XYZ file of C-alpha atoms in Angstrom:
527
model
C 0.056 -0.181 -0.122
C 1.093 3.344 -0.987
C 1.984 5.876 1.707
C -0.583 8.348 -0.083
C -3.441 5.649 -0.233
C -4.554 5.730 3.402
C -8.070 5.600 4.367
C -9.707 8.281 6.453
C -9.366 6.855 10.137
C -12.590 6.187 11.953
C -12.949 8.958 14.843
C -12.358 7.631 18.386
C -10.118 4.830 17.469
C -6.424 4.591 18.434
C -5.346 4.996 14.941
C -7.454 8.214 14.641
C -5.955 9.664 17.835
C -2.369 8.882 16.804
C -2.599 10.465 13.260
C -5.226 13.216 13.667
C -5.219 14.562 17.010
C -2.297 17.412 17.460
C 0.136 18.324 18.808
C 2.467 15.555 20.153
C 0.493 12.040 19.723
C 3.158 11.049 17.355
C 6.978 11.489 17.812
C 8.361 14.766 16.783
C 11.865 14.969 15.118
C 14.465 17.412 16.234
C 15.374 20.196 13.941
C 18.808 18.656 12.745
C 17.243 15.267 12.134
C 14.267 16.709 10.077
C 17.087 18.777 8.069
C 19.039 15.427 7.413
C 15.831 13.773 6.345
C 14.797 16.652 3.985
C 18.132 16.814 2.663
C 18.912 13.159 1.965
C 15.611 12.948 0.531
C 16.479 15.539 -2.215
C 18.053 14.258 -5.414
C 19.786 17.640 -5.802
C 21.496 17.413 -2.512
C 25.217 16.784 -1.784
C 27.159 14.917 0.744
C 28.509 18.414 1.535
C 24.988 19.707 2.310
C 24.217 16.902 4.766
C 27.638 17.208 6.146
C 27.059 20.718 7.097
C 24.126 20.087 8.977
C 25.875 17.014 11.039
C 28.495 19.700 11.815
C 26.097 21.461 14.001
C 24.981 18.106 16.211
C 28.227 17.133 17.993
C 26.721 13.707 19.144
C 25.432 13.040 15.872
C 28.635 14.025 13.885
C 30.809 11.692 16.250
C 28.527 8.930 15.728
C 28.598 9.330 12.027
C 32.285 9.417 11.786
C 32.647 6.476 14.122
C 30.449 4.320 11.926
C 32.259 5.357 8.682
C 35.648 4.038 10.555
C 34.370 0.889 11.766
C 35.340 -2.378 10.068
C 31.773 -2.487 8.246
C 33.358 0.077 5.567
C 36.741 -1.300 5.226
C 38.068 2.520 4.812
C 41.851 2.342 3.971
C 42.619 5.881 5.679
C 40.757 7.606 8.638
C 37.533 9.280 8.003
C 37.582 12.776 9.817
C 35.044 14.778 7.897
C 31.192 14.633 8.201
C 31.252 15.042 4.002
C 33.274 12.193 3.827
C 31.440 10.210 6.205
C 28.338 10.719 4.490
C 29.577 9.978 1.234
C 30.906 6.467 2.456
C 27.905 5.437 4.369
C 25.160 6.742 2.098
C 22.107 8.875 2.537
C 19.736 5.954 3.165
C 21.591 4.197 6.124
C 22.146 7.858 7.850
C 18.414 8.569 7.596
C 17.438 5.343 9.036
C 19.834 5.375 11.731
C 19.032 9.346 12.717
C 15.561 8.374 12.954
C 16.152 5.240 15.201
C 18.392 7.427 17.655
C 15.763 9.957 17.831
C 13.159 7.525 18.933
C 15.467 6.088 21.686
C 16.535 9.425 22.841
C 13.026 10.856 23.418
C 11.448 7.555 24.927
C 11.088 8.785 28.411
C 9.211 12.027 27.131
C 6.442 9.688 26.108
C 6.585 7.361 28.683
C 8.008 4.327 26.603
C 10.014 1.738 28.035
C 13.667 2.398 26.694
C 14.536 -1.426 26.760
C 11.680 -2.422 24.937
C 12.415 0.172 22.093
C 15.994 -0.643 21.845
C 15.098 -4.495 21.658
C 12.834 -3.547 18.655
C 15.425 -1.263 17.226
C 17.984 -4.087 17.591
C 15.615 -6.314 15.488
C 15.424 -3.472 12.886
C 19.186 -3.027 12.682
C 19.551 -6.879 12.195
C 16.847 -6.867 9.596
C 18.537 -3.964 7.552
C 22.040 -5.522 7.744
C 20.760 -9.021 6.969
C 18.762 -7.613 4.024
C 21.961 -6.168 2.489
C 23.796 -9.390 3.005
C 21.273 -11.410 1.376
C 20.532 -8.850 -1.314
C 24.375 -9.344 -2.409
C 23.468 -12.869 -2.989
C 20.647 -12.039 -5.477
C 22.738 -8.846 -7.013
C 20.221 -6.447 -5.975
C 22.055 -2.978 -7.016
C 21.093 -0.602 -4.145
C 22.222 -1.742 -0.696
C 20.633 1.704 0.704
C 17.175 1.072 -0.397
C 17.460 -2.436 1.168
C 18.828 -1.232 4.264
C 16.289 1.406 4.822
C 13.021 -0.556 3.770
C 14.085 -3.678 5.700
C 14.576 -1.035 8.831
C 11.498 0.636 8.430
C 9.486 -2.231 7.797
C 8.402 -2.607 11.433
C 7.960 1.268 11.898
C 4.426 0.464 13.142
C 5.735 -1.661 15.904
C 8.222 1.076 16.872
C 5.955 3.971 17.052
C 3.095 1.880 18.874
C 5.919 0.739 21.542
C 6.930 4.447 21.685
C 3.415 5.836 22.229
C 1.242 2.973 23.671
C 3.388 0.385 24.895
C 0.454 -1.492 26.834
C -1.247 -1.864 23.097
C 2.128 -3.183 21.940
C 2.666 -5.977 24.396
C -0.893 -7.082 23.778
C 0.184 -7.501 20.049
C 3.508 -9.037 20.938
C 1.771 -11.734 23.077
C -0.636 -12.335 20.220
C 2.566 -12.965 17.913
C 4.263 -15.003 20.233
C 1.348 -17.714 20.101
C 1.616 -17.343 16.260
C -2.254 -16.697 16.095
C -3.657 -16.705 12.533
C -6.110 -13.984 13.614
C -3.472 -11.277 14.016
C -4.680 -8.869 11.469
C -8.038 -9.040 12.964
C -6.441 -8.639 16.472
C -4.374 -5.301 15.097
C -7.766 -3.800 13.679
C -9.553 -4.467 16.890
C -6.935 -2.731 19.034
C -6.109 0.341 16.564
C -9.108 0.665 14.412
C -6.764 0.070 11.434
C -3.987 -2.451 10.760
C -0.657 -1.697 12.020
C 0.847 -1.339 8.679
C -1.614 1.312 7.959
C -0.375 3.141 11.080
C 3.470 2.873 9.619
C 2.278 4.283 6.446
C 0.741 7.189 8.273
C 3.871 7.946 10.430
C 5.984 7.766 7.041
C 3.828 10.529 5.777
C 4.090 12.698 8.653
C 7.678 12.372 8.374
C 7.650 13.159 4.798
C 9.721 10.048 4.062
C 10.153 9.491 0.319
C 7.987 6.682 -1.157
C 10.876 4.579 -2.274
C 11.880 4.074 1.132
C 8.660 3.320 2.567
C 7.171 1.442 -0.464
C 7.084 -1.997 1.845
C 5.876 -0.349 5.010
C 2.191 -0.867 4.068
C 2.706 -4.374 2.488
C 2.086 -7.938 3.511
C 5.093 -9.738 2.091
C 6.060 -13.362 1.479
C 9.027 -15.384 0.848
C 9.235 -16.242 -2.884
C 11.421 -18.060 -5.105
C 14.126 -15.333 -5.146
C 16.250 -16.472 -7.999
C 13.537 -16.518 -10.685
C 11.429 -13.201 -9.566
C 11.403 -9.730 -10.787
C 13.771 -7.242 -9.042
C 10.752 -5.785 -7.126
C 9.644 -9.409 -6.042
C 13.261 -10.119 -4.861
C 13.562 -6.950 -2.989
C 10.087 -7.888 -1.128
C 11.314 -11.474 -0.351
C 14.815 -10.234 0.951
C 12.978 -7.618 3.245
C 10.473 -10.161 4.578
C 13.164 -12.732 5.013
C 15.356 -10.534 7.047
C 12.742 -9.153 9.204
C 11.291 -12.481 10.158
C 14.699 -13.866 10.707
C 15.488 -11.185 13.114
C 12.205 -11.479 15.011
C 12.499 -15.252 15.350
C 16.005 -14.909 16.944
C 15.405 -11.888 19.194
C 11.801 -11.978 19.859
C 10.575 -13.306 23.461
C 10.797 -16.985 23.110
C 7.483 -18.991 22.688
C 6.398 -22.317 21.010
C 4.808 -20.355 18.154
C 8.081 -18.372 17.453
C 9.958 -21.646 17.190
C 7.357 -23.020 14.588
C 8.164 -19.996 12.548
C 11.798 -20.251 13.058
C 11.957 -23.923 11.715
C 9.800 -23.073 8.953
C 12.080 -20.167 7.810
C 15.023 -21.949 8.000
C 13.808 -24.946 5.817
C 12.672 -22.507 3.106
C 15.430 -19.963 3.046
C 18.552 -21.831 1.388
C 16.067 -22.905 -1.473
C 14.781 -19.477 -1.956
C 18.020 -17.721 -2.179
C 19.962 -20.598 -3.639
C 22.280 -20.910 -0.954
C 23.838 -23.903 1.131
C 23.192 -23.633 4.763
C 26.688 -23.062 5.706
C 26.725 -20.129 3.247
C 23.439 -18.746 4.718
C 24.736 -19.020 8.487
C 28.005 -16.927 7.620
C 25.631 -14.308 5.936
C 23.417 -14.056 9.129
C 26.591 -14.148 11.431
C 27.977 -11.304 9.294
C 24.596 -9.441 9.738
C 24.401 -9.395 13.228
C 28.163 -8.271 13.633
C 27.336 -5.376 11.220
C 24.426 -4.380 13.396
C 26.418 -4.450 16.467
C 28.532 -1.920 14.809
C 25.854 0.392 14.131
C 24.345 -0.004 17.486
C 26.373 2.756 19.322
C 24.898 5.305 17.202
C 21.510 4.767 18.366
C 22.686 3.821 21.759
C 21.663 0.090 22.049
C 23.738 -2.267 24.376
C 25.199 -5.146 22.280
C 23.635 -7.659 24.579
C 20.458 -6.948 22.960
C 21.767 -8.286 19.911
C 22.310 -11.974 21.388
C 19.666 -14.418 20.218
C 17.108 -15.151 22.924
C 16.329 -18.825 23.866
C 14.480 -20.493 26.645
C 14.642 -24.385 26.601
C 11.704 -24.649 28.816
C 9.507 -22.815 26.456
C 10.760 -23.856 23.164
C 12.996 -26.175 21.235
C 14.369 -25.278 18.068
C 15.695 -27.594 15.620
C 19.378 -28.486 15.765
C 19.970 -26.582 12.811
C 18.306 -23.508 14.568
C 20.197 -24.129 17.762
C 23.425 -24.184 15.838
C 22.868 -21.003 14.274
C 21.872 -19.362 17.707
C 25.011 -20.504 19.120
C 27.168 -19.486 16.397
C 25.724 -16.097 16.406
C 26.101 -15.654 20.204
C 29.950 -16.842 19.934
C 30.604 -14.346 17.232
C 29.073 -11.563 19.327
C 30.537 -12.475 22.471
C 33.734 -10.449 22.205
C 31.711 -7.310 21.236
C 29.111 -8.023 24.123
C 31.689 -8.317 26.944
C 33.439 -4.937 25.697
C 30.422 -3.104 26.058
C 29.218 -1.809 29.569
C 25.588 -2.639 29.746
C 24.730 -1.591 33.257
C 23.808 2.086 33.367
C 21.900 2.436 36.811
C 23.396 3.698 39.711
C 22.159 0.893 41.568
C 24.092 -1.608 39.523
C 27.455 0.342 38.796
C 30.313 -1.916 39.233
C 34.084 -1.618 38.586
C 35.057 -3.237 35.080
C 37.557 -5.966 34.767
C 41.270 -4.738 35.020
C 42.647 -3.374 31.797
C 45.007 -0.847 30.660
C 43.390 2.365 30.218
C 43.982 4.712 27.282
C 44.933 7.572 29.664
C 47.203 5.341 31.998
C 51.071 5.955 32.142
C 53.668 3.300 33.044
C 54.780 5.199 36.355
C 52.137 7.446 37.593
C 53.431 11.030 38.456
C 52.432 12.404 42.007
C 50.322 14.835 40.189
C 48.700 14.868 36.460
C 49.975 16.932 33.814
C 47.957 19.342 32.110
C 47.565 17.095 28.911
C 46.170 14.335 31.062
C 43.488 16.699 32.543
C 42.612 18.066 29.152
C 42.423 14.340 27.854
C 40.082 13.217 30.235
C 37.788 16.192 29.929
C 37.348 15.696 26.240
C 36.889 11.912 26.471
C 34.446 12.544 29.406
C 32.370 14.872 26.985
C 32.057 12.021 24.375
C 30.900 9.434 27.053
C 27.044 8.397 26.695
C 26.832 6.150 29.544
C 27.179 7.110 33.486
C 28.750 3.792 34.271
C 31.727 4.200 31.742
C 32.222 7.903 32.970
C 32.580 6.930 36.851
C 34.609 4.123 35.901
C 36.938 6.436 33.826
C 37.138 8.858 36.706
C 38.325 6.219 38.991
C 40.851 5.022 36.683
C 42.369 8.467 35.955
C 42.567 9.287 39.609
C 44.468 6.288 40.458
C 46.769 5.774 37.179
C 47.595 9.490 36.392
C 46.772 11.472 39.408
C 48.947 9.576 42.071
C 45.970 8.282 44.339
C 46.435 4.725 45.321
C 42.917 4.005 46.609
C 40.060 5.544 44.880
C 36.535 4.560 46.093
C 32.806 5.611 44.425
C 30.032 5.309 46.662
C 26.344 5.710 45.151
C 23.062 6.190 46.514
C 20.483 3.232 46.169
C 16.961 4.711 46.229
C 15.021 1.338 46.644
C 16.987 0.789 49.983
C 17.789 4.494 50.787
C 21.452 3.697 51.369
C 24.714 4.854 50.335
C 26.571 1.918 49.158
C 30.107 1.398 47.742
C 30.325 0.524 43.924
C 33.544 1.074 42.161
C 37.087 0.724 43.597
C 40.367 1.439 42.295
C 43.613 0.081 43.923
C 45.220 -2.770 45.742
C 42.509 -4.672 47.881
C 40.280 -1.736 47.279
C 37.580 -3.777 45.409
C 37.248 -6.491 48.674
C 36.568 -3.328 50.977
C 33.869 -1.911 48.964
C 31.286 -3.669 51.413
C 32.614 -1.305 54.262
C 31.460 1.791 52.282
C 27.750 1.011 53.170
C 25.467 3.306 55.329
C 21.722 4.327 55.667
C 21.005 7.637 54.237
C 19.668 8.681 57.862
C 23.083 7.491 59.572
C 25.523 9.852 61.035
C 28.324 9.137 58.883
C 31.277 10.700 57.276
C 29.752 9.847 53.702
C 26.352 10.958 54.516
C 27.825 14.299 55.641
C 30.006 14.597 52.538
C 27.025 13.836 50.126
C 25.291 17.168 51.046
C 28.466 19.295 50.766
C 28.817 20.883 47.416
C 32.616 21.358 47.761
C 35.236 18.655 47.903
C 37.305 18.433 50.905
C 40.320 16.896 52.971
C 39.682 14.878 55.986
C 42.990 14.362 58.052
C 42.059 11.244 59.959
C 38.489 9.514 60.772
C 40.059 8.761 64.291
C 39.634 12.555 65.002
C 35.966 12.201 64.265
C 34.950 10.881 67.516
C 31.017 10.117 66.544
C 32.239 8.087 63.593
C 35.129 6.536 64.929
C 33.452 4.940 68.163
C 30.575 3.379 66.137
C 32.726 2.215 63.092
C 36.093 0.640 64.522
C 35.950 -2.123 62.189
C 35.923 0.163 59.277
C 39.170 2.239 60.673
C 40.674 -1.125 61.619
C 40.568 -2.422 57.921
C 40.783 1.058 55.991
C 43.242 2.783 58.245
C 43.444 6.596 59.275
C 45.280 7.854 56.260
C 44.081 11.675 55.289
C 41.998 11.562 51.889
C 39.996 13.779 49.886
C 36.327 13.351 49.501
C 33.582 14.948 47.259
C 29.954 14.457 46.126
C 28.804 13.566 42.865
C 25.536 15.221 41.500
C 22.987 14.602 38.777
C 21.843 17.282 37.999
C 21.088 19.033 41.328
C 20.610 15.911 43.688
C 23.573 14.143 45.306
C 23.796 10.646 43.768
C 27.100 9.527 45.652
C 30.679 10.463 46.890
C 33.870 9.988 45.848
C 37.210 9.102 47.882
C 40.772 9.176 47.052
C 43.875 8.694 49.230
C 47.637 7.740 49.306
C 46.687 4.282 50.977
C 49.098 2.542 53.346
C 52.141 4.294 52.024
C 51.320 7.369 54.106
C 52.850 9.692 51.526
C 51.417 13.336 51.727
C 48.598 14.996 49.984
C 49.465 18.105 48.265
C 47.538 21.139 47.341
C 48.406 20.031 43.681
C 46.854 16.534 44.709
C 43.858 18.387 45.960
C 43.583 20.708 42.916
C 43.752 17.605 40.497
C 40.964 15.808 42.697
C 38.846 19.013 42.510
C 39.103 19.269 38.702
C 38.461 15.515 37.855
C 35.351 15.686 40.304
C 34.107 19.004 38.515
C 34.405 17.359 35.209
C 32.597 14.399 36.196
C 29.904 16.285 37.797
C 29.208 18.479 34.706
C 28.916 15.498 32.399
C 26.505 13.702 34.823
C 24.454 16.527 34.211
C 24.678 16.550 30.503
C 23.734 12.728 30.777
C 20.723 13.474 32.781
C 18.950 15.819 30.066
């Protein structure tokens, strides 16, 4: 169905409310995103035109250049300009990724579950990259058209999960049971089909017809080798989306049946041996993971979902799931997936980019500047706080660093991140109630960092916490609070440990600077 042939919606239905009632029933795209969409839809636009718009959105600029330099595009020399990046990536891929990143970024404004959206976008990215790889076997010339049509094919799901997650959940449950009446259920819930909703959104965003021509169509997997180019395109988009849903949706007996049937049909439809098909699918998942950072999706969402108590895939299906999981394992373990302050923890020991072989007593200006620039690029508070702990320990001369964070569910302050010898084992010492008289709770509500000469001089604390002092010691230390954006969320502590070396004014200056950079970026990340 063409975007321009949508029937008039019946008043009072969910479809009508979403598409006809102003002003914010559908997701609204930011100005930079709209400009990118408009320019990439204009046949007279150049890569330079799009690059100029991207230059004004620093987050978009960084992500576009990072993708262009990823292994996906096999560039010989580093890509450093947005124009060069746009030329390599192509208009269609950029358009799809920009829309996806906007949906994730504004999920909370609509009350949507960011986790649900990320799972859906992971499916869409896998479908897009799988379509490109499958299209190569059929010699379909335009990879950009394949990528965008496959990614936007489930646009209705994305918008429904964004605006009405409770309705989307009902549809997902119906699909999990593989109900033949799914089309009827869509009409009962929405007043129109889900594909009609997707077509309305595409029209609302003024996406060109050639990129949304499959949004309103019910597709099937045909005999691709003997079909027309259009039929080949439709079969590839269908197979890619069906495969991503079978591998990444909630496990169910219905899903297992669809998965088995799909794997039986695909080799013949595409003229491939199973081993070749497996390589294509693994490559598609790997590429999707490389795109994931731009749309802020943790790589964990790309790992196939399997529950042996619910479903039993065929031996072929299980083998494919395992092969994908094995291929993604290095990428998954490289990504910090815990972003809530309640679940923050120290990363496994590794050589940090800012580390030096023999830490100086105080950092150089270059080290502080490098940390400041790196912190501005971080999008995950977990990464930011771990970076701060490492830079204080490796380049600022502190032997022990501890970050404690507020746990709202239990109204406690708890040690979460530690840097230094034996510090990790002592993190449980750093736990107290927010109502307790404790040097941590006092520091939590003080805006300025300070130096504590010895906890033994704090009579009220030392009498009640003799075990803490016995294990941690009574060396002088610096302490400061973490804020996001104006509420205290934790405390950071740094000292010279058992070496008893003096803490100088220069040490205090470096501690204060690092703390200031962290707090300013915590405010940025909270917006």
